[in-house]
Amino acid sequence: NRKKFESVVSNLNDEIRAIIYEAITSFYQQNVVPTLRPIFDRFVGYIQRDNVTVKKGNISKPFTCGFHTFRKMLRLEDYKFGRINQRDAVLLNPDKVAWRGRYLRRIRQNDQDQKFNVIYLDETWADTHAVIEKSWVRSCYASLQERRDFALKNYKPGKGRRLIFVAAGNEDGFIEESIFVKTIGKGASEAQDYHDNINAESFRKWFFDLLDTLDRKIPNCDG
């Protein structure tokens, strides 16, 4: 009831907040998608492990919290059932941020000098795999480490038939000779991640073929 919820919330402190955080992120560290009941059970276990107590008047009593109150408490503490964001944990890595900065400076300088015809490379896929994308996460992350804590370890998408596309192009569109398509079947032996199928050897061959095409068809690409 509301009175019980208000009583529990009034006893929230940094120790209990840290245990909530630990209970949720421990699942991600184990590469397990956390759902509410297991999170609650682990939270209760950690509360008991640490012998967490709260003051009631002049008396210290063990902290207790029911399942429904815990769910309300998660939302109050800015947790939500939402999409697991794998990409931000990688993209906000300081090394990646620095590389993007260098790239943007080079592009800006090239735009000013009008020196080279810029060719962009990209790869993508289309498939039928199904992946659990939502769980309990923070509504707002305070740091890169928090983003990592709420991302699954060794994350791999599910199996399914897949088309992998690699291509190059410029402001005029795709370079037709560069478009490479590979079909990945279903089957247990098929790699789930498209990077496992476009390996260094196959990419190197594709890239050198692209360089030959650029020499023949696209002016001012040297550099």
CSV table of C-alpha atoms in Angstrom, one decimal:
chain,number,residue,atom,x,y,z
A,1,ASN,CA,0.0,0.0,0.0
A,2,ARG,CA,1.0,3.7,-0.3
A,3,LYS,CA,1.9,4.0,3.4
A,4,LYS,CA,4.2,1.0,3.1
A,5,PHE,CA,5.8,2.4,-0.1
A,6,GLU,CA,6.4,5.8,1.5
A,7,SER,CA,8.0,4.1,4.5
A,8,VAL,CA,10.4,2.1,2.3
A,9,VAL,CA,11.2,5.1,0.2
A,10,SER,CA,11.9,7.3,3.2
A,11,ASN,CA,14.6,4.7,4.2
A,12,LEU,CA,16.4,4.8,0.8
A,13,ASN,CA,20.1,5.6,1.2
A,14,ASP,CA,23.3,5.4,-0.9
A,15,GLU,CA,24.0,1.9,0.4
A,16,ILE,CA,20.6,0.6,-0.8
A,17,ARG,CA,20.9,2.4,-4.1
A,18,ALA,CA,24.3,0.8,-4.7
A,19,ILE,CA,22.8,-2.6,-4.0
A,20,ILE,CA,20.0,-2.0,-6.5
A,21,TYR,CA,22.7,-1.0,-9.1
A,22,GLU,CA,24.8,-4.1,-8.3
A,23,ALA,CA,21.8,-6.4,-8.4
A,24,ILE,CA,20.9,-5.3,-12.0
A,25,THR,CA,24.4,-4.9,-13.5
A,26,SER,CA,25.5,-8.3,-12.1
A,27,PHE,CA,23.2,-10.0,-14.7
A,28,TYR,CA,24.8,-8.0,-17.5
A,29,GLN,CA,28.2,-9.0,-16.3
A,30,GLN,CA,27.1,-12.7,-16.6
A,31,ASN,CA,25.7,-12.0,-20.1
A,32,VAL,CA,22.1,-12.6,-18.9
A,33,VAL,CA,19.2,-10.4,-19.7
A,34,PRO,CA,17.7,-9.4,-16.3
A,35,THR,CA,14.0,-9.5,-15.7
A,36,LEU,CA,12.2,-8.1,-12.7
A,37,ARG,CA,11.7,-11.1,-10.5
A,38,PRO,CA,15.3,-12.3,-10.7
A,39,ILE,CA,16.5,-8.8,-10.1
A,40,PHE,CA,14.3,-8.6,-7.0
A,41,ASP,CA,15.5,-11.9,-5.7
A,42,ARG,CA,19.1,-11.0,-6.1
A,43,PHE,CA,18.5,-7.6,-4.5
A,44,VAL,CA,17.0,-9.3,-1.4
A,45,GLY,CA,19.9,-11.7,-1.3
A,46,TYR,CA,22.4,-8.8,-1.4
A,47,ILE,CA,20.5,-6.9,1.3
A,48,GLN,CA,20.7,-9.9,3.5
A,49,ARG,CA,24.4,-10.5,2.6
A,50,ASP,CA,25.3,-7.0,3.7
A,51,ASN,CA,23.0,-7.0,6.8
A,52,VAL,CA,21.5,-3.7,5.7
A,53,THR,CA,19.6,-2.0,8.4
A,54,VAL,CA,17.5,1.2,8.6
A,55,LYS,CA,16.6,3.4,11.5
A,56,LYS,CA,13.0,3.4,12.8
A,57,GLY,CA,13.0,5.9,15.6
A,58,ASN,CA,15.9,5.0,17.8
A,59,ILE,CA,15.9,1.3,16.7
A,60,SER,CA,17.8,-0.2,13.8
A,61,LYS,CA,15.9,-2.9,11.9
A,62,PRO,CA,16.7,-5.0,8.9
A,63,PHE,CA,15.7,-3.3,5.6
A,64,THR,CA,12.7,-5.1,4.0
A,65,CYS,CA,11.0,-4.5,0.7
A,66,GLY,CA,8.2,-6.4,-1.1
A,67,PHE,CA,8.2,-7.2,-4.8
A,68,HIS,CA,5.6,-4.5,-5.9
A,69,THR,CA,7.2,-1.9,-3.7
A,70,PHE,CA,10.6,-2.8,-5.3
A,71,ARG,CA,9.2,-2.2,-8.8
A,72,LYS,CA,7.9,1.2,-7.8
A,73,MET,CA,11.2,2.0,-6.2
A,74,LEU,CA,13.1,1.1,-9.4
A,75,ARG,CA,11.1,3.7,-11.4
A,76,LEU,CA,11.5,6.3,-8.6
A,77,GLU,CA,15.3,5.7,-8.8
A,78,ASP,CA,15.3,6.3,-12.6
A,79,TYR,CA,15.3,2.8,-13.9
A,80,LYS,CA,13.0,1.7,-16.7
A,81,PHE,CA,12.2,-1.4,-18.8
A,82,GLY,CA,13.7,-0.2,-22.1
A,83,ARG,CA,16.0,-1.1,-25.0
A,84,ILE,CA,19.5,-2.4,-24.1
A,85,ASN,CA,21.9,0.0,-25.7
A,86,GLN,CA,25.0,-2.0,-26.9
A,87,ARG,CA,26.3,0.6,-29.3
A,88,ASP,CA,26.8,3.5,-26.9
A,89,ALA,CA,29.0,1.4,-24.6
A,90,VAL,CA,31.3,1.0,-27.6
A,91,LEU,CA,30.9,4.3,-29.5
A,92,LEU,CA,31.6,6.5,-26.4
A,93,ASN,CA,34.9,4.8,-25.7
A,94,PRO,CA,37.5,7.6,-25.4
A,95,ASP,CA,39.7,6.0,-28.2
A,96,LYS,CA,36.7,5.9,-30.6
A,97,VAL,CA,35.8,9.5,-29.7
A,98,ALA,CA,39.4,10.7,-30.4
A,99,TRP,CA,39.4,8.9,-33.8
A,100,ARG,CA,36.1,10.5,-34.8
A,101,GLY,CA,37.6,13.9,-33.9
A,102,ARG,CA,40.6,13.3,-36.2
A,103,TYR,CA,38.4,12.1,-39.0
A,104,LEU,CA,36.2,15.1,-38.8
A,105,ARG,CA,39.2,17.5,-38.8
A,106,ARG,CA,40.5,15.7,-41.9
A,107,ILE,CA,37.1,15.9,-43.7
A,108,ARG,CA,36.8,19.6,-42.8
A,109,GLN,CA,40.3,20.4,-44.1
A,110,ASN,CA,39.5,18.5,-47.3
A,111,ASP,CA,36.3,20.4,-47.8
A,112,GLN,CA,38.2,23.7,-47.5
A,113,ASP,CA,41.0,22.7,-49.8
A,114,GLN,CA,38.7,20.7,-52.3
A,115,LYS,CA,41.7,18.4,-52.7
A,116,PHE,CA,40.4,14.8,-52.8
A,117,ASN,CA,37.2,13.0,-54.0
A,118,VAL,CA,36.1,11.4,-50.7
A,119,ILE,CA,34.9,7.7,-51.0
A,120,TYR,CA,32.9,6.3,-48.1
A,121,LEU,CA,32.8,2.6,-47.2
A,122,ASP,CA,30.0,0.9,-45.4
A,123,GLU,CA,28.7,-2.5,-44.5
A,124,THR,CA,25.3,-3.6,-43.3
A,125,TRP,CA,23.0,-6.6,-43.3
A,126,ALA,CA,19.4,-7.7,-43.5
A,127,ASP,CA,18.2,-10.8,-41.7
A,128,THR,CA,15.4,-12.4,-39.8
A,129,HIS,CA,17.1,-12.9,-36.4
A,130,ALA,CA,15.2,-12.2,-33.2
A,131,VAL,CA,17.0,-10.6,-30.2
A,132,ILE,CA,15.8,-9.6,-26.8
A,133,GLU,CA,16.2,-5.8,-26.9
A,134,LYS,CA,14.5,-4.6,-23.8
A,135,SER,CA,15.2,-5.1,-20.1
A,136,TRP,CA,15.7,-3.0,-16.9
A,137,VAL,CA,18.2,-0.2,-17.7
A,138,ARG,CA,18.9,3.4,-16.5
A,139,SER,CA,16.7,6.2,-17.9
A,140,CYS,CA,19.8,8.4,-18.0
A,141,TYR,CA,23.5,7.3,-17.7
A,142,ALA,CA,26.0,9.2,-15.6
A,143,SER,CA,29.1,7.8,-17.2
A,144,LEU,CA,30.5,5.5,-19.9
A,145,GLN,CA,31.1,2.9,-17.2
A,146,GLU,CA,27.3,2.9,-16.4
A,147,ARG,CA,26.6,2.3,-20.1
A,148,ARG,CA,29.0,-0.6,-20.1
A,149,ASP,CA,27.4,-2.0,-16.8
A,150,PHE,CA,24.0,-2.1,-18.5
A,151,ALA,CA,25.3,-3.8,-21.7
A,152,LEU,CA,25.4,-7.6,-22.2
A,153,LYS,CA,28.9,-9.1,-22.2
A,154,ASN,CA,29.9,-11.1,-25.3
A,155,TYR,CA,26.7,-9.9,-27.0
A,156,LYS,CA,25.8,-11.8,-30.2
A,157,PRO,CA,22.6,-11.5,-32.3
A,158,GLY,CA,20.4,-14.6,-32.8
A,159,LYS,CA,20.7,-16.9,-35.8
A,160,GLY,CA,18.8,-16.4,-39.0
A,161,ARG,CA,19.2,-16.2,-42.7
A,162,ARG,CA,21.2,-13.1,-43.5
A,163,LEU,CA,22.4,-11.0,-46.4
A,164,ILE,CA,25.6,-9.1,-45.9
A,165,PHE,CA,26.3,-6.0,-47.9
A,166,VAL,CA,29.6,-4.1,-48.4
A,167,ALA,CA,29.8,-1.1,-50.7
A,168,ALA,CA,31.6,2.1,-51.4
A,169,GLY,CA,30.3,5.4,-52.8
A,170,ASN,CA,30.6,9.2,-52.9
A,171,GLU,CA,28.2,12.1,-53.2
A,172,ASP,CA,27.1,10.8,-56.6
A,173,GLY,CA,26.0,7.5,-55.2
A,174,PHE,CA,27.3,3.9,-55.0
A,175,ILE,CA,30.1,2.7,-57.1
A,176,GLU,CA,28.4,-0.2,-58.8
A,177,GLU,CA,31.5,-2.4,-59.1
A,178,SER,CA,32.0,-2.1,-55.3
A,179,ILE,CA,28.7,-3.7,-54.2
A,180,PHE,CA,29.4,-7.0,-52.6
A,181,VAL,CA,26.6,-9.3,-51.3
A,182,LYS,CA,27.0,-12.5,-49.3
A,183,THR,CA,24.3,-14.8,-48.2
A,184,ILE,CA,24.6,-16.5,-44.8
A,185,GLY,CA,22.3,-19.5,-44.3
A,186,LYS,CA,20.6,-20.7,-41.1
A,187,GLY,CA,22.3,-23.8,-39.7
A,188,ALA,CA,24.3,-24.2,-36.4
A,189,SER,CA,27.6,-23.9,-38.2
A,190,GLU,CA,26.9,-20.4,-39.5
A,191,ALA,CA,28.6,-17.5,-37.7
A,192,GLN,CA,26.0,-15.2,-36.1
A,193,ASP,CA,28.0,-12.0,-36.4
A,194,TYR,CA,28.5,-10.6,-39.9
A,195,HIS,CA,32.0,-9.5,-39.0
A,196,ASP,CA,32.9,-13.2,-38.7
A,197,ASN,CA,31.9,-13.7,-42.3
A,198,ILE,CA,33.6,-10.6,-43.8
A,199,ASN,CA,37.0,-11.4,-42.4
A,200,ALA,CA,40.4,-9.6,-43.0
A,201,GLU,CA,41.2,-11.7,-46.1
A,202,SER,CA,37.9,-11.2,-47.8
A,203,PHE,CA,37.8,-7.5,-47.0
A,204,ARG,CA,41.4,-7.0,-48.2
A,205,LYS,CA,40.5,-8.6,-51.6
A,206,TRP,CA,37.4,-6.5,-51.9
A,207,PHE,CA,39.3,-3.3,-51.0
A,208,PHE,CA,42.1,-3.9,-53.5
A,209,ASP,CA,39.5,-4.5,-56.2
A,210,LEU,CA,37.9,-1.2,-55.2
A,211,LEU,CA,41.2,0.6,-55.5
A,212,ASP,CA,41.6,-0.7,-59.1
A,213,THR,CA,38.1,0.5,-59.9
A,214,LEU,CA,38.8,3.9,-58.4
A,215,ASP,CA,42.0,4.2,-60.5
A,216,ARG,CA,39.9,3.6,-63.6
A,217,LYS,CA,36.7,5.5,-62.9
A,218,ILE,CA,37.0,8.1,-60.1
A,219,PRO,CA,39.4,11.0,-60.6
A,220,ASN,CA,41.4,12.6,-57.7
A,221,CYS,CA,41.1,9.8,-55.2
A,222,ASP,CA,44.8,9.5,-54.3
A,223,GLY,CA,45.8,10.2,-50.7
